[in-house]
mmCIF file of C-alpha atoms in Angstrom:
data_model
loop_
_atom_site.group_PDB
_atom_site.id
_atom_site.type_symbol
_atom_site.label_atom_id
_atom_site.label_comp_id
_atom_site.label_asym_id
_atom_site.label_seq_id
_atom_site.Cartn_x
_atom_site.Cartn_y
_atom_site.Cartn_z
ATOM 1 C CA UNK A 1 16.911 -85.721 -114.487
ATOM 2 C CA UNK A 2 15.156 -88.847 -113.843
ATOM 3 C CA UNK A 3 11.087 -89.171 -113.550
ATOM 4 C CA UNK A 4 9.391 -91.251 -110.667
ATOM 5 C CA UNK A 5 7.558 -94.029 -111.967
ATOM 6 C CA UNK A 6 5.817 -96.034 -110.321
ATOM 7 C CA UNK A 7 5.486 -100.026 -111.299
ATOM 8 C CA UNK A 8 4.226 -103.511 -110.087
ATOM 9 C CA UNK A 9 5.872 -106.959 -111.622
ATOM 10 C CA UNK A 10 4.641 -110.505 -110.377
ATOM 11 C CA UNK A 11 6.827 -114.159 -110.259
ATOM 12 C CA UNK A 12 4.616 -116.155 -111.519
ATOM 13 C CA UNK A 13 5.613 -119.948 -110.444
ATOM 14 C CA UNK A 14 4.448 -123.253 -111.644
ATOM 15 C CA UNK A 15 3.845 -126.463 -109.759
ATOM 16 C CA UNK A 16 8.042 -126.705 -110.135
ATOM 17 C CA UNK A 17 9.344 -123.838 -109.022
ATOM 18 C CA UNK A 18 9.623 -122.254 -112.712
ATOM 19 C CA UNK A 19 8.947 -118.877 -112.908
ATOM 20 C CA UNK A 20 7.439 -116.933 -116.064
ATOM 21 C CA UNK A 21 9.962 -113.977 -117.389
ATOM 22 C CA UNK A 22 9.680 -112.028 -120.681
ATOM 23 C CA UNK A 23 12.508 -110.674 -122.671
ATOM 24 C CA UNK A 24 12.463 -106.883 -123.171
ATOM 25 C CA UNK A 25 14.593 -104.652 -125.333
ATOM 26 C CA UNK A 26 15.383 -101.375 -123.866
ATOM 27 C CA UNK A 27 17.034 -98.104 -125.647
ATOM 28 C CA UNK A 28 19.087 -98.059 -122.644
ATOM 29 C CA UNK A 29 19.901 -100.632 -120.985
ATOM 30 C CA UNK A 30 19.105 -103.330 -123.443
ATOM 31 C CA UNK A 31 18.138 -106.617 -123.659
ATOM 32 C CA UNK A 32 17.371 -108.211 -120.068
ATOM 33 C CA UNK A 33 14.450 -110.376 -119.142
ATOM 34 C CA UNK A 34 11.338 -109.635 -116.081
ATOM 35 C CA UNK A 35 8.547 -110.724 -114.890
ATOM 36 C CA UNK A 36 5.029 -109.643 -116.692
ATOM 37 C CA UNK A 37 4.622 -106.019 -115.002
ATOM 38 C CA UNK A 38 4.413 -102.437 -115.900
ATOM 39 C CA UNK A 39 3.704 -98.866 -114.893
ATOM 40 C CA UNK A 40 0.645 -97.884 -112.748
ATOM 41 C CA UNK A 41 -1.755 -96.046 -114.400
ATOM 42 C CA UNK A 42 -3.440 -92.897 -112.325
ATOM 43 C CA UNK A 43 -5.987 -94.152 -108.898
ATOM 44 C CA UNK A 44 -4.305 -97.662 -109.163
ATOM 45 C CA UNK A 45 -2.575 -99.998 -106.188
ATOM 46 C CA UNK A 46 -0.079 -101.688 -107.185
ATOM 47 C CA UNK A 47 -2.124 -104.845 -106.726
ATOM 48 C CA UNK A 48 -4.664 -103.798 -109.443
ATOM 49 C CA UNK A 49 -2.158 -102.387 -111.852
ATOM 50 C CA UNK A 50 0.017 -106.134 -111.597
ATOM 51 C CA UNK A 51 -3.232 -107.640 -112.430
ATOM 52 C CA UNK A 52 -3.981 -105.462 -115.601
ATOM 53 C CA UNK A 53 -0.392 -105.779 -116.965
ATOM 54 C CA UNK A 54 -0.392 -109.708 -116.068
ATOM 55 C CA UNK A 55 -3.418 -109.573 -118.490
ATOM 56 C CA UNK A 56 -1.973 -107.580 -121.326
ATOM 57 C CA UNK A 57 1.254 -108.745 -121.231
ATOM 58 C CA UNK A 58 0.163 -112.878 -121.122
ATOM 59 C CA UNK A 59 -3.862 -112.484 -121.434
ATOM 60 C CA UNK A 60 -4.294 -114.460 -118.300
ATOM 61 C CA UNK A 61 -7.288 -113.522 -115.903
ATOM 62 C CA UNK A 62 -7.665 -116.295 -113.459
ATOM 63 C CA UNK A 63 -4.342 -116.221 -111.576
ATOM 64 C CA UNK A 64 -4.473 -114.806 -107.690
ATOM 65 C CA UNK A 65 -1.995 -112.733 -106.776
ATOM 66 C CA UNK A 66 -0.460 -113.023 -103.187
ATOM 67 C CA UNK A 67 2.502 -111.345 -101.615
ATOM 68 C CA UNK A 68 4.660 -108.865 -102.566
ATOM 69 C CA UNK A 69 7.794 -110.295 -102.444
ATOM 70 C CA UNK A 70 10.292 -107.575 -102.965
ATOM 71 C CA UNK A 71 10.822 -103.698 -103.496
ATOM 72 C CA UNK A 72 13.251 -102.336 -105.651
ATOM 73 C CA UNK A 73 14.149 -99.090 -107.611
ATOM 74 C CA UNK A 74 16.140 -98.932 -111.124
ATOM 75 C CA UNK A 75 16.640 -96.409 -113.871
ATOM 76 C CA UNK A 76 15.999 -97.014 -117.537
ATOM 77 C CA UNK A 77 14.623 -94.760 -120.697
ATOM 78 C CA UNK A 78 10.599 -95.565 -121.187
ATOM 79 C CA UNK A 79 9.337 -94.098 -124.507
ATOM 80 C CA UNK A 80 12.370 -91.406 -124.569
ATOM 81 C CA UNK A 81 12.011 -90.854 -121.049
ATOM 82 C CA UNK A 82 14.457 -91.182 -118.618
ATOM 83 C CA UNK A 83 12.679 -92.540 -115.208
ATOM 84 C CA UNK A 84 13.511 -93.601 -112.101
ATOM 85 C CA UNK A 85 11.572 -96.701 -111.514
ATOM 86 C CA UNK A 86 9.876 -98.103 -108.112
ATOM 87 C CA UNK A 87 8.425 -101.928 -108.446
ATOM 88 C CA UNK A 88 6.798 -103.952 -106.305
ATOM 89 C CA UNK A 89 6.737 -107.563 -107.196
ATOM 90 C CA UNK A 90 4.367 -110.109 -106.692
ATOM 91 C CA UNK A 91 3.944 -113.478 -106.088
ATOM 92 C CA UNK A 92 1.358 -115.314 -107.599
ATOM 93 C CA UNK A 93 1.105 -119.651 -108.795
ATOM 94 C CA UNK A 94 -0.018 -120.693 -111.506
ATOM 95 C CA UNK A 95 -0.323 -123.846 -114.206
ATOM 96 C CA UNK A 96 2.876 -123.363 -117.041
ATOM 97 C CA UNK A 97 1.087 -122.253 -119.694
ATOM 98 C CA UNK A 98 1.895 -120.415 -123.001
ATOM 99 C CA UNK A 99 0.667 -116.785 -123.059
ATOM 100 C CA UNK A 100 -3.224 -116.233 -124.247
ATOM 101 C CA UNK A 101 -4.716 -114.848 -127.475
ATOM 102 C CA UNK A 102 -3.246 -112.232 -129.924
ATOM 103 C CA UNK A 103 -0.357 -110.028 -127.592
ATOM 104 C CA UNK A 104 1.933 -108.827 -130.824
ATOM 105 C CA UNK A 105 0.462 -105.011 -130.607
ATOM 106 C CA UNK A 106 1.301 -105.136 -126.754
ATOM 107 C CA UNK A 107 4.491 -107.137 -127.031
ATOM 108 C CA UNK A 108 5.745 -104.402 -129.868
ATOM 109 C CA UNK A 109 4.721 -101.317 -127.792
ATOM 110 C CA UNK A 110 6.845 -102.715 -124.784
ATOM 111 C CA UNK A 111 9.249 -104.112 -127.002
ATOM 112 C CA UNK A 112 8.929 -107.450 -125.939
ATOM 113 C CA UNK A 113 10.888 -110.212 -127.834
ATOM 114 C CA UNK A 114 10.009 -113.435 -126.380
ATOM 115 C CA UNK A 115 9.014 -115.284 -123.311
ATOM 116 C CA UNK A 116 9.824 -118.286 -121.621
ATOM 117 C CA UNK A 117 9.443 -120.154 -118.258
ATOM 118 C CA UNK A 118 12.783 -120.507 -116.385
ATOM 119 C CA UNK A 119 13.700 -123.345 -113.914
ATOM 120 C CA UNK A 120 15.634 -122.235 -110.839
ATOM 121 C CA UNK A 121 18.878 -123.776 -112.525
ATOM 122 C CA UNK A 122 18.063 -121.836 -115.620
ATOM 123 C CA UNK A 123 17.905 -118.372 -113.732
ATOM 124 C CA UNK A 124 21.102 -119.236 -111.377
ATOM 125 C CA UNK A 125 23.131 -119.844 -114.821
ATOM 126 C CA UNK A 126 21.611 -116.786 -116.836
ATOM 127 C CA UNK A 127 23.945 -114.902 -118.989
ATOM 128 C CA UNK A 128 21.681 -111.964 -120.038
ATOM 129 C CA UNK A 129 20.673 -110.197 -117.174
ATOM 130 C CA UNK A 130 17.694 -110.550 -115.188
ATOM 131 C CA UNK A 131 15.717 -107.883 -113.156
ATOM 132 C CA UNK A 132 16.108 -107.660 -110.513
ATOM 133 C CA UNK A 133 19.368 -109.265 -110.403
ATOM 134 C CA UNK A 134 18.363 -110.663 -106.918
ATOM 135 C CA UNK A 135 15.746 -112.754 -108.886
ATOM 136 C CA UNK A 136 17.660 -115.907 -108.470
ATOM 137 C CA UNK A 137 18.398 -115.883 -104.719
ATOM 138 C CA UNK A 138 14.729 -114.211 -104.093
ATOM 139 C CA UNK A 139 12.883 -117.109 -105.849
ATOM 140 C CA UNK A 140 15.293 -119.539 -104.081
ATOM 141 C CA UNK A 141 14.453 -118.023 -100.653
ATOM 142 C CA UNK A 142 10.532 -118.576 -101.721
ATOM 143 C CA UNK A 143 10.768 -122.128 -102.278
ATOM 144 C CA UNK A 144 12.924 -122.795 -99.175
ATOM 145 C CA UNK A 145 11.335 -120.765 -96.806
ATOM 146 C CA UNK A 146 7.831 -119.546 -98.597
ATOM 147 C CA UNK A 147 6.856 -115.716 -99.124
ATOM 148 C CA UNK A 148 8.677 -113.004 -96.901
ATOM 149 C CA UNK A 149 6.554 -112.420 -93.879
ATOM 150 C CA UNK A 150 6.913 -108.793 -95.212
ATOM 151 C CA UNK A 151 8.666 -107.168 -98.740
ATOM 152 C CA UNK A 152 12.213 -107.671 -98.996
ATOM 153 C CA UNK A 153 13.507 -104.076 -100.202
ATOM 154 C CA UNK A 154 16.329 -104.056 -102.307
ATOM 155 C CA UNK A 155 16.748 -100.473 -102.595
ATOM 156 C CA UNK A 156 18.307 -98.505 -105.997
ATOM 157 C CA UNK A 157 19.940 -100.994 -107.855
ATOM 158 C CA UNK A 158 22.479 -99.540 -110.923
ATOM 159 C CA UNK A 159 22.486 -100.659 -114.022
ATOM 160 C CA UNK A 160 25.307 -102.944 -114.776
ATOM 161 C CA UNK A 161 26.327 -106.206 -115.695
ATOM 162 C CA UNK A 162 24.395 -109.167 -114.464
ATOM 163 C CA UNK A 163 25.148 -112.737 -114.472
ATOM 164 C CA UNK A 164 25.216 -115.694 -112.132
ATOM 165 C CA UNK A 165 27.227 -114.365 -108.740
#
């Protein structure tokens, strides 16, 4: 049996359309890459737990957050724990920038391996996958047509392969 979790991500884009993503290892579904994000913590929105996480995860403070762009549910193992999680993700804009001050502790608790910004030709030919796997298409759907006038919910999405479609 699966635990509900709830969690908020955000797409951070630059000037270019380059979004931030950070490269996770997970017991069970291993190695993928997502935007800064986490799990909400007791009495939070989603809105103020994205903004906490964006800080721990990059140590940036000054970024606005704007729309939620998408809904989506997926199952993984947190901390021996199988849950069932719910995310809402974010938009926000922001200068490309590396991540601020000292994150090791954080990035080894979350088992974080790396980070990197990813043009929209770099996430249309990824290889490891992404979450959500929409990512791609979602992003592209941004810079064409701006943020959704409301959330775009893609629903439970399986673990599985992921790759360019």
């Amino acid at each position: 049996m699966r635990i509900p979790r709830k969690a908020a991500r955000v797409a951070v884009l630059d000037p270019e359309g380059a979004v931030f993503l950070l490269r996770y290892d997970n017991e069970e579904v291993g190695v993928h890459w997502a935007m800064p994000g986490g799990g909400m913590d007791a009495g939070e929105t989603p809105s103020q737990a994205v903004l906490r996480e964006l800080r721990e995860e990059t140590g940036w403070a000054d970024l606005e957050i704007g729309a939620v762009l998408c809904l989506w549910e997926h199952d993984f193992t947190r901390a021996g724990v199988p849950v069932r999680q719910h995310e809402h993700i974010f938009l926000a804009q922001g200068p490309r920038r590396d991540p601020i001050g000292d994150l090791s502790a954080a990035h080894a608790a979350d088992k974080i391996l790396r980070w990197r910004w990813w043009t929209p030709d770099d996430l249309s030919a990824a290889v490891e996958p992404l979450w959500p796997p929409q990512l791609p298409q979602l992003l592209a759907g941004v810079r064409r047509d701006g943020p959704p006038a409301e959330p775009i919910d893609l629903g439970y999405i399986a673990n599985g392969p992921v790759g360019p479609a």
